[in-house]
Amino acid sequence: MNFSTDTQASVIAILPEILMTILAVAVLVYDVIWPEERRVQLGYLAGFGLMSIAGVVWLIGVPPAGGLQEQLLLGGMVRHDDMAQIFRVMVILAGALSCLLAMGVLKLRARGDFYAVLIVAVIGASLMSAAADLIMIFLALETTSITLYLLAGYLRDDDRSTEAGLKYFLFGAFTSAFTLYGLSLVYGLTGQTNIYELGKTLATNGLPDPPVVIALGLVAVGFGFKISAVPFHFWTPDVYEGAPTPITALLSSASKAAAVGLLLRFLLAVFPPPELLGALEGVKDYSAFWVQLAAVLSVVSMSLGNVLALVQSNIKRLLAYSTIAHAGYILIGVAAISTDCSGDGAAAVAFYMFMYVLTNILAFGVVILFANATGSEQISDLAGLSRRNPWLALAMTIALLSLAGIPPAAGFIGKFLLFRAAVNANLVWLALVGIVNVIIGLYYYLVVVKVMYMERSEDEDKPIPVGTPYSWALGISVAGVLLFGTILVTPLLDWATDAAHALYVLL
Amino acid sequence: MVMTFSGVLTGILLIPLISAIIILLLPKEKKEEARIIAAMATGMVLLLALGVFFGYSVDDANAANDNGQAYFAYEDHVQWIESIGVSWHLGVDGISAPMVLLTALAGFTGVLISWGIEDRTREFMAFFLLLVGGVLGVFMAVDLFVLFFFYELAIFPMYFLIVIWGWVKTREYAAMKLTLYILVGSVVALIGMLALYFKAGQATGVYSFDFVDLQAAAKAGVFDEPFSPAWSAATTARLWFPAIFIGFGVLAGVWPFHNWSPDGHVAAPTAVSMIHAGVLMKLGAFAALRVGVQLLPEGAKAHLPWIIFLTLINVVYGALIAMRQRDFKYVIGFSSVSHMGLVSMGFATMNVTGMTGAGLQMFSHGVMTALFFACVGMVYDRAHTRDIPSLGGFVQKLPWVAVAFIIGGFVSMGMPGLSGFVAEFPIFVGLWDGPNFAPDAGWLTGSFTYYGLIAVVAALGIIVTAAYVLRVVGQVFFGDFNRERFPDVSPITIYDKIALVVLVFWLVALGVYPRLMAPMVESGVKPIVSMLGG
């Protein structure tokens, strides 16, 4: 395959990463230049900087016209298509909002190095969305992972944070090794590194099944870790609980979104369903295997995540288990991408991720504010929140309703699309399992809502102040969750559908 | 696709939703303003709903029926989520127009009755308006996605209203029970709806949630194709009808899934009980009719003959349990279960008379139950107990409430001259007639007495109803008034009186002049019965 060598297109394809690198450097420079008391503003610089980059991606990031060849740039390292763009906007937005949230954490808010590392993590996630080469995939994965290990343990004098960082690192390094081994197996079998080349070679060369399946399984370990699917989820509650909350928000949104984007691309490109390679002869089909794998992982993640969430008393841990359950919902969509080539499943996943990013940032944002004011992360201490700050309680309620899939929040449309995709892909049983889980989920989300609204506490008359950066972060996410659930469904869904269609162009 | 937009229905829907947001934006102290905005919003909705109700042309509807076209008045039809075939399609037919009016009535009187709520008034009114908006959305939806959207939207304000302002002893339990029951039912129905959507889409090439498109597919027999030639009984319609009908039927209180309803009614604050029993349960019946019977007539023919048994249990068992209650509010709660059984039973007759009766019963029972719960609330607010034996003699202190309750009681018994008779009589006539085509389940309905027997047993329920209504009236409103126990029974406020008068007016008006509504409901029922083959 010949890759496009158009210089202009190549620069545009990685423009977001270039801009973010400049931003990271700028943050470090201003960290030195600005006097101590002004450094609090660094969060605005990073946050709104990232937000404008997300805007740039959205505005001028129109992929080059033409087929796969025109979109594979820089020697096939990245693919510049709608899929990359939509996931980039997600992760960059998540990074931006996390920066704003970090401005509320006393020990982090005036540290330029923190914001710079955070931006680098976002660069990695952004590259993951576009990566089309095994080498790029691994580089992007590691760029995100290593920076996130750092960030999780950033509060060095806090035992829990340090523990979270170490735990995340150990788990991460372990699964990275699996992934790398899987990737090297694939490379060894085919001699190719570009995933689109690889896919064709694997399908047509008549290779023996076992090594291919083993390679697929090994790579799945890495992805499972990143999206915290069961059984690779053990780190999630501990790390979410211990890490600084803005980083938890980033972990649960950007890191997960990027991994999901990459997973979709990787599965469809490397192990495509045979229909997509229609012109080639003697095609071998590995897709049935990963569809089953995704379906099984989906069922166990949903069920275990939801059931364990029922018994949590710490709000961050509850959200961590809910994240695991949501990995399961997302995998419903992943399981549905192979059997229908209309792009329903992939579009549903992209839409779902988008709303999920906003929703999770919203939920963790409220948790930070609440934890700052009360010094507690216990659900029972949320009592009386609706009297202390009705807006905060309302924001949290919207986030929880969105997670539970109740309109008018975007989660409803997201779940609806996922189940629709599953029914369309003849996976009615999977949709039914999903629905049982939605109901279990609704229970524990409502319990939190109940505590906020119904239970009384002694601190009721102490209001919880909301700082300016928070108003921005929470306002943007609330607006996003509500608008993408009602009048802006069509633009986002159309974009997600375009993205999904790009994913199915393999030749 | 033809785009029309008259804006009336969208207006009816948006007024409460926008007012809810405005109320939330008010400062916390402005309680009176919140109440006034809520009253104005629901008042405007009521006026518009009256306009829709009286502006609905039965002749146009009948003409369209004769031509075999789907008819919806005041249509709003614009694109919403084009890529999956969802459009913003609102409209009312002969069945839903009275329901919109009912919701508006219950909403308006509910706000008036809640005037005295002092704890977080703002939030109460906002959630209440959201609930009213959600319910209106379901009744006016012609697109199934829109229907489902508002169905779910109505659930969460319900939860809040019960859990925050409900009866302290059971609110937590009841609110959660209600929410989970309804959600389970609705998602089961959702899967059924998706199955229809894909089936119709594969057959016609147009993937659409629009009811009109799906009905066209149903008429073309898309849902009646067997899955495999070897097993001709297994069709989409037969497989999915129970899921959809019972799924929505949970909200209508179909036995054995009625259990959430008395608990929910009792735990809810007065205005919410009114909406809850008065309107929300109709939501379930309405959705079951619209999505279940109207889209899957073949499924209805196969399954309604056994589902009618469930509704019979509703009628009789609900009445018997109501008889046994000591708690005033539980009596009304179980009476709703019993009366809602009559609605589902009317649908299950599958003929014009019976289904028209069911449509009228939805309205009549809605207004009546709203009135009952309003009365119970007024007594409870003053007596602070709902234990029937310890109450007594309240006619002396609260004559308005007593008269209103007694009129409601007569409606409930089916007394001629009131709306209950107008509704229940056709249901029994329809039952006696049975469907005027051979239902599929021949082994069950082969004997001509099948529906007649059901009618006879169901009539027992009416007798029991008379017994418990008279018992409650006698023990609560008549007898000796215990002055020591209830020292400060204040008279009801002017807002309460307005609410009672508005509700009683409709019960009497419909009873004296059934033509107000009967032809309209009939025009909505006819196309359903013609699809059933009657």
PDB file of N, CA, C and O in Angstrom, chain B residues 153-197:
ATOM      1  N   LEU B 153     -39.072   9.868  31.037  1.00  0.00           N
ATOM      2  CA  LEU B 153     -38.916  11.192  31.637  1.00  0.00           C
ATOM      3  C   LEU B 153     -39.882  11.364  32.800  1.00  0.00           C
ATOM      4  O   LEU B 153     -39.600  12.071  33.753  1.00  0.00           O
ATOM      5  N   ALA B 154     -41.040  10.717  32.722  1.00  0.00           N
ATOM      6  CA  ALA B 154     -42.030  10.869  33.784  1.00  0.00           C
ATOM      7  C   ALA B 154     -41.616  10.116  35.039  1.00  0.00           C
ATOM      8  O   ALA B 154     -42.104  10.412  36.123  1.00  0.00           O
ATOM      9  N   ILE B 155     -40.710   9.148  34.911  1.00  0.00           N
ATOM     10  CA  ILE B 155     -40.412   8.300  36.066  1.00  0.00           C
ATOM     11  C   ILE B 155     -39.608   9.023  37.135  1.00  0.00           C
ATOM     12  O   ILE B 155     -39.903   8.951  38.309  1.00  0.00           O
ATOM     13  N   PHE B 156     -38.574   9.791  36.707  1.00  0.00           N
ATOM     14  CA  PHE B 156     -37.685  10.271  37.759  1.00  0.00           C
ATOM     15  C   PHE B 156     -38.250  11.399  38.605  1.00  0.00           C
ATOM     16  O   PHE B 156     -38.068  11.387  39.826  1.00  0.00           O
ATOM     17  N   PRO B 157     -39.040  12.352  38.035  1.00  0.00           N
ATOM     18  CA  PRO B 157     -39.651  13.324  38.942  1.00  0.00           C
ATOM     19  C   PRO B 157     -40.596  12.651  39.926  1.00  0.00           C
ATOM     20  O   PRO B 157     -40.712  13.055  41.082  1.00  0.00           O
ATOM     21  N   MET B 158     -41.210  11.563  39.467  1.00  0.00           N
ATOM     22  CA  MET B 158     -42.092  10.782  40.329  1.00  0.00           C
ATOM     23  C   MET B 158     -41.328  10.295  41.546  1.00  0.00           C
ATOM     24  O   MET B 158     -41.788  10.404  42.680  1.00  0.00           O
ATOM     25  N   TYR B 159     -40.146   9.757  41.283  1.00  0.00           N
ATOM     26  CA  TYR B 159     -39.322   9.246  42.368  1.00  0.00           C
ATOM     27  C   TYR B 159     -39.020  10.352  43.378  1.00  0.00           C
ATOM     28  O   TYR B 159     -39.188  10.189  44.578  1.00  0.00           O
ATOM     29  N   PHE B 160     -38.580  11.494  42.857  1.00  0.00           N
ATOM     30  CA  PHE B 160     -38.236  12.608  43.741  1.00  0.00           C
ATOM     31  C   PHE B 160     -39.437  13.060  44.557  1.00  0.00           C
ATOM     32  O   PHE B 160     -39.352  13.288  45.747  1.00  0.00           O
ATOM     33  N   LEU B 161     -40.560  13.208  43.869  1.00  0.00           N
ATOM     34  CA  LEU B 161     -41.726  13.756  44.549  1.00  0.00           C
ATOM     35  C   LEU B 161     -42.143  12.855  45.696  1.00  0.00           C
ATOM     36  O   LEU B 161     -42.520  13.321  46.761  1.00  0.00           O
ATOM     37  N   ILE B 162     -42.049  11.552  45.475  1.00  0.00           N
ATOM     38  CA  ILE B 162     -42.448  10.651  46.557  1.00  0.00           C
ATOM     39  C   ILE B 162     -41.401  10.616  47.657  1.00  0.00           C
ATOM     40  O   ILE B 162     -41.707  10.726  48.835  1.00  0.00           O
ATOM     41  N   VAL B 163     -40.139  10.540  47.240  1.00  0.00           N
ATOM     42  CA  VAL B 163     -39.110  10.302  48.252  1.00  0.00           C
ATOM     43  C   VAL B 163     -38.869  11.554  49.096  1.00  0.00           C
ATOM     44  O   VAL B 163     -38.507  11.462  50.270  1.00  0.00           O
ATOM     45  N   ILE B 164     -39.090  12.727  48.541  1.00  0.00           N
ATOM     46  CA  ILE B 164     -38.827  13.941  49.317  1.00  0.00           C
ATOM     47  C   ILE B 164     -40.062  14.397  50.085  1.00  0.00           C
ATOM     48  O   ILE B 164     -39.992  14.744  51.249  1.00  0.00           O
ATOM     49  N   TRP B 165     -41.203  14.400  49.415  1.00  0.00           N
ATOM     50  CA  TRP B 165     -42.374  15.001  50.053  1.00  0.00           C
ATOM     51  C   TRP B 165     -43.409  13.959  50.491  1.00  0.00           C
ATOM     52  O   TRP B 165     -44.489  14.318  50.906  1.00  0.00           O
ATOM     53  N   GLY B 166     -43.047  12.697  50.331  1.00  0.00           N
ATOM     54  CA  GLY B 166     -44.030  11.650  50.597  1.00  0.00           C
ATOM     55  C   GLY B 166     -44.247  11.383  52.080  1.00  0.00           C
ATOM     56  O   GLY B 166     -43.705  12.071  52.945  1.00  0.00           O
ATOM     57  N   TRP B 167     -45.035  10.365  52.345  1.00  0.00           N
ATOM     58  CA  TRP B 167     -45.369   9.971  53.717  1.00  0.00           C
ATOM     59  C   TRP B 167     -44.144   9.327  54.346  1.00  0.00           C
ATOM     60  O   TRP B 167     -43.624   8.328  53.832  1.00  0.00           O
ATOM     61  N   VAL B 168     -43.692   9.905  55.465  1.00  0.00           N
ATOM     62  CA  VAL B 168     -42.385   9.556  56.017  1.00  0.00           C
ATOM     63  C   VAL B 168     -42.191   8.057  56.201  1.00  0.00           C
ATOM     64  O   VAL B 168     -41.121   7.523  55.942  1.00  0.00           O
ATOM     65  N   LYS B 169     -43.246   7.372  56.623  1.00  0.00           N
ATOM     66  CA  LYS B 169     -43.056   5.976  57.008  1.00  0.00           C
ATOM     67  C   LYS B 169     -42.673   5.070  55.838  1.00  0.00           C
ATOM     68  O   LYS B 169     -41.865   4.168  55.981  1.00  0.00           O
ATOM     69  N   THR B 170     -43.279   5.259  54.686  1.00  0.00           N
ATOM     70  CA  THR B 170     -43.034   4.279  53.625  1.00  0.00           C
ATOM     71  C   THR B 170     -42.425   4.873  52.370  1.00  0.00           C
ATOM     72  O   THR B 170     -42.239   4.166  51.397  1.00  0.00           O
ATOM     73  N   ARG B 171     -42.122   6.167  52.361  1.00  0.00           N
ATOM     74  CA  ARG B 171     -41.787   6.781  51.081  1.00  0.00           C
ATOM     75  C   ARG B 171     -40.560   6.182  50.404  1.00  0.00           C
ATOM     76  O   ARG B 171     -40.545   6.004  49.190  1.00  0.00           O
ATOM     77  N   GLU B 172     -39.550   5.860  51.230  1.00  0.00           N
ATOM     78  CA  GLU B 172     -38.317   5.364  50.617  1.00  0.00           C
ATOM     79  C   GLU B 172     -38.564   4.048  49.883  1.00  0.00           C
ATOM     80  O   GLU B 172     -38.218   3.872  48.727  1.00  0.00           O
ATOM     81  N   TYR B 173     -39.226   3.169  50.647  1.00  0.00           N
ATOM     82  CA  TYR B 173     -39.527   1.846  50.100  1.00  0.00           C
ATOM     83  C   TYR B 173     -40.443   1.958  48.876  1.00  0.00           C
ATOM     84  O   TYR B 173     -40.186   1.394  47.822  1.00  0.00           O
ATOM     85  N   ALA B 174     -41.506   2.738  49.037  1.00  0.00           N
ATOM     86  CA  ALA B 174     -42.509   2.797  47.972  1.00  0.00           C
ATOM     87  C   ALA B 174     -41.946   3.438  46.711  1.00  0.00           C
ATOM     88  O   ALA B 174     -42.196   2.971  45.601  1.00  0.00           O
ATOM     89  N   ALA B 175     -41.157   4.493  46.892  1.00  0.00           N
ATOM     90  CA  ALA B 175     -40.640   5.194  45.713  1.00  0.00           C
ATOM     91  C   ALA B 175     -39.714   4.283  44.924  1.00  0.00           C
ATOM     92  O   ALA B 175     -39.774   4.201  43.694  1.00  0.00           O
ATOM     93  N   MET B 176     -38.851   3.563  45.656  1.00  0.00           N
ATOM     94  CA  MET B 176     -37.915   2.694  44.951  1.00  0.00           C
ATOM     95  C   MET B 176     -38.653   1.537  44.274  1.00  0.00           C
ATOM     96  O   MET B 176     -38.364   1.174  43.130  1.00  0.00           O
ATOM     97  N   LYS B 177     -39.627   0.998  44.972  1.00  0.00           N
ATOM     98  CA  LYS B 177     -40.388  -0.117  44.423  1.00  0.00           C
ATOM     99  C   LYS B 177     -41.088   0.300  43.134  1.00  0.00           C
ATOM    100  O   LYS B 177     -41.014  -0.369  42.104  1.00  0.00           O
ATOM    101  N   LEU B 178     -41.737   1.444  43.213  1.00  0.00           N
ATOM    102  CA  LEU B 178     -42.468   1.956  42.063  1.00  0.00           C
ATOM    103  C   LEU B 178     -41.537   2.188  40.866  1.00  0.00           C
ATOM    104  O   LEU B 178     -41.805   1.746  39.754  1.00  0.00           O
ATOM    105  N   THR B 179     -40.408   2.840  41.160  1.00  0.00           N
ATOM    106  CA  THR B 179     -39.502   3.166  40.067  1.00  0.00           C
ATOM    107  C   THR B 179     -38.982   1.903  39.400  1.00  0.00           C
ATOM    108  O   THR B 179     -38.950   1.805  38.168  1.00  0.00           O
ATOM    109  N   LEU B 180     -38.584   0.937  40.225  1.00  0.00           N
ATOM    110  CA  LEU B 180     -38.016  -0.275  39.638  1.00  0.00           C
ATOM    111  C   LEU B 180     -39.071  -1.065  38.863  1.00  0.00           C
ATOM    112  O   LEU B 180     -38.809  -1.543  37.760  1.00  0.00           O
ATOM    113  N   TYR B 181     -40.265  -1.180  39.420  1.00  0.00           N
ATOM    114  CA  TYR B 181     -41.335  -1.901  38.719  1.00  0.00           C
ATOM    115  C   TYR B 181     -41.570  -1.279  37.340  1.00  0.00           C
ATOM    116  O   TYR B 181     -41.619  -1.971  36.328  1.00  0.00           O
ATOM    117  N   ILE B 182     -41.756   0.043  37.356  1.00  0.00           N
ATOM    118  CA  ILE B 182     -42.117   0.699  36.109  1.00  0.00           C
ATOM    119  C   ILE B 182     -40.974   0.596  35.110  1.00  0.00           C
ATOM    120  O   ILE B 182     -41.177   0.361  33.921  1.00  0.00           O
ATOM    121  N   LEU B 183     -39.747   0.758  35.632  1.00  0.00           N
ATOM    122  CA  LEU B 183     -38.614   0.711  34.716  1.00  0.00           C
ATOM    123  C   LEU B 183     -38.458  -0.676  34.111  1.00  0.00           C
ATOM    124  O   LEU B 183     -38.204  -0.814  32.914  1.00  0.00           O
ATOM    125  N   VAL B 184     -38.611  -1.701  34.934  1.00  0.00           N
ATOM    126  CA  VAL B 184     -38.502  -3.062  34.396  1.00  0.00           C
ATOM    127  C   VAL B 184     -39.532  -3.256  33.279  1.00  0.00           C
ATOM    128  O   VAL B 184     -39.217  -3.708  32.173  1.00  0.00           O
ATOM    129  N   GLY B 185     -40.769  -2.852  33.564  1.00  0.00           N
ATOM    130  CA  GLY B 185     -41.803  -3.002  32.542  1.00  0.00           C
ATOM    131  C   GLY B 185     -41.461  -2.246  31.276  1.00  0.00           C
ATOM    132  O   GLY B 185     -41.587  -2.778  30.167  1.00  0.00           O
ATOM    133  N   SER B 186     -40.992  -1.021  31.451  1.00  0.00           N
ATOM    134  CA  SER B 186     -40.786  -0.204  30.265  1.00  0.00           C
ATOM    135  C   SER B 186     -39.628  -0.715  29.420  1.00  0.00           C
ATOM    136  O   SER B 186     -39.679  -0.656  28.196  1.00  0.00           O
ATOM    137  N   VAL B 187     -38.583  -1.235  30.055  1.00  0.00           N
ATOM    138  CA  VAL B 187     -37.477  -1.705  29.222  1.00  0.00           C
ATOM    139  C   VAL B 187     -37.823  -3.007  28.505  1.00  0.00           C
ATOM    140  O   VAL B 187     -37.382  -3.233  27.383  1.00  0.00           O
ATOM    141  N   VAL B 188     -38.658  -3.813  29.140  1.00  0.00           N
ATOM    142  CA  VAL B 188     -39.118  -5.004  28.430  1.00  0.00           C
ATOM    143  C   VAL B 188     -39.911  -4.575  27.191  1.00  0.00           C
ATOM    144  O   VAL B 188     -39.720  -5.082  26.082  1.00  0.00           O
ATOM    145  N   ALA B 189     -40.774  -3.580  27.390  1.00  0.00           N
ATOM    146  CA  ALA B 189     -41.537  -3.075  26.255  1.00  0.00           C
ATOM    147  C   ALA B 189     -40.613  -2.451  25.209  1.00  0.00           C
ATOM    148  O   ALA B 189     -40.858  -2.558  24.005  1.00  0.00           O
ATOM    149  N   LEU B 190     -39.531  -1.831  25.685  1.00  0.00           N
ATOM    150  CA  LEU B 190     -38.592  -1.212  24.743  1.00  0.00           C
ATOM    151  C   LEU B 190     -37.997  -2.238  23.795  1.00  0.00           C
ATOM    152  O   LEU B 190     -37.906  -2.014  22.589  1.00  0.00           O
ATOM    153  N   ILE B 191     -37.587  -3.375  24.367  1.00  0.00           N
ATOM    154  CA  ILE B 191     -37.007  -4.406  23.513  1.00  0.00           C
ATOM    155  C   ILE B 191     -38.039  -4.851  22.468  1.00  0.00           C
ATOM    156  O   ILE B 191     -37.732  -5.026  21.284  1.00  0.00           O
ATOM    157  N   GLY B 192     -39.292  -4.978  22.911  1.00  0.00           N
ATOM    158  CA  GLY B 192     -40.343  -5.333  21.969  1.00  0.00           C
ATOM    159  C   GLY B 192     -40.491  -4.290  20.870  1.00  0.00           C
ATOM    160  O   GLY B 192     -40.620  -4.622  19.683  1.00  0.00           O
ATOM    161  N   MET B 193     -40.440  -3.016  21.278  1.00  0.00           N
ATOM    162  CA  MET B 193     -40.559  -1.943  20.293  1.00  0.00           C
ATOM    163  C   MET B 193     -39.425  -1.995  19.285  1.00  0.00           C
ATOM    164  O   MET B 193     -39.624  -1.792  18.082  1.00  0.00           O
ATOM    165  N   LEU B 194     -38.210  -2.266  19.802  1.00  0.00           N
ATOM    166  CA  LEU B 194     -37.067  -2.351  18.888  1.00  0.00           C
ATOM    167  C   LEU B 194     -37.246  -3.504  17.915  1.00  0.00           C
ATOM    168  O   LEU B 194     -36.902  -3.399  16.733  1.00  0.00           O
ATOM    169  N   ALA B 195     -37.779  -4.604  18.427  1.00  0.00           N
ATOM    170  CA  ALA B 195     -37.993  -5.755  17.549  1.00  0.00           C
ATOM    171  C   ALA B 195     -38.948  -5.381  16.415  1.00  0.00           C
ATOM    172  O   ALA B 195     -38.714  -5.712  15.245  1.00  0.00           O
ATOM    173  N   LEU B 196     -40.020  -4.641  16.740  1.00  0.00           N
ATOM    174  CA  LEU B 196     -40.955  -4.214  15.702  1.00  0.00           C
ATOM    175  C   LEU B 196     -40.284  -3.286  14.708  1.00  0.00           C
ATOM    176  O   LEU B 196     -40.478  -3.389  13.493  1.00  0.00           O
ATOM    177  N   TYR B 197     -39.491  -2.367  15.260  1.00  0.00           N
ATOM    178  CA  TYR B 197     -38.822  -1.376  14.423  1.00  0.00           C
ATOM    179  C   TYR B 197     -37.924  -2.061  13.387  1.00  0.00           C
ATOM    180  O   TYR B 197     -37.948  -1.728  12.203  1.00  0.00           O
TER     181      TYR B 197
END
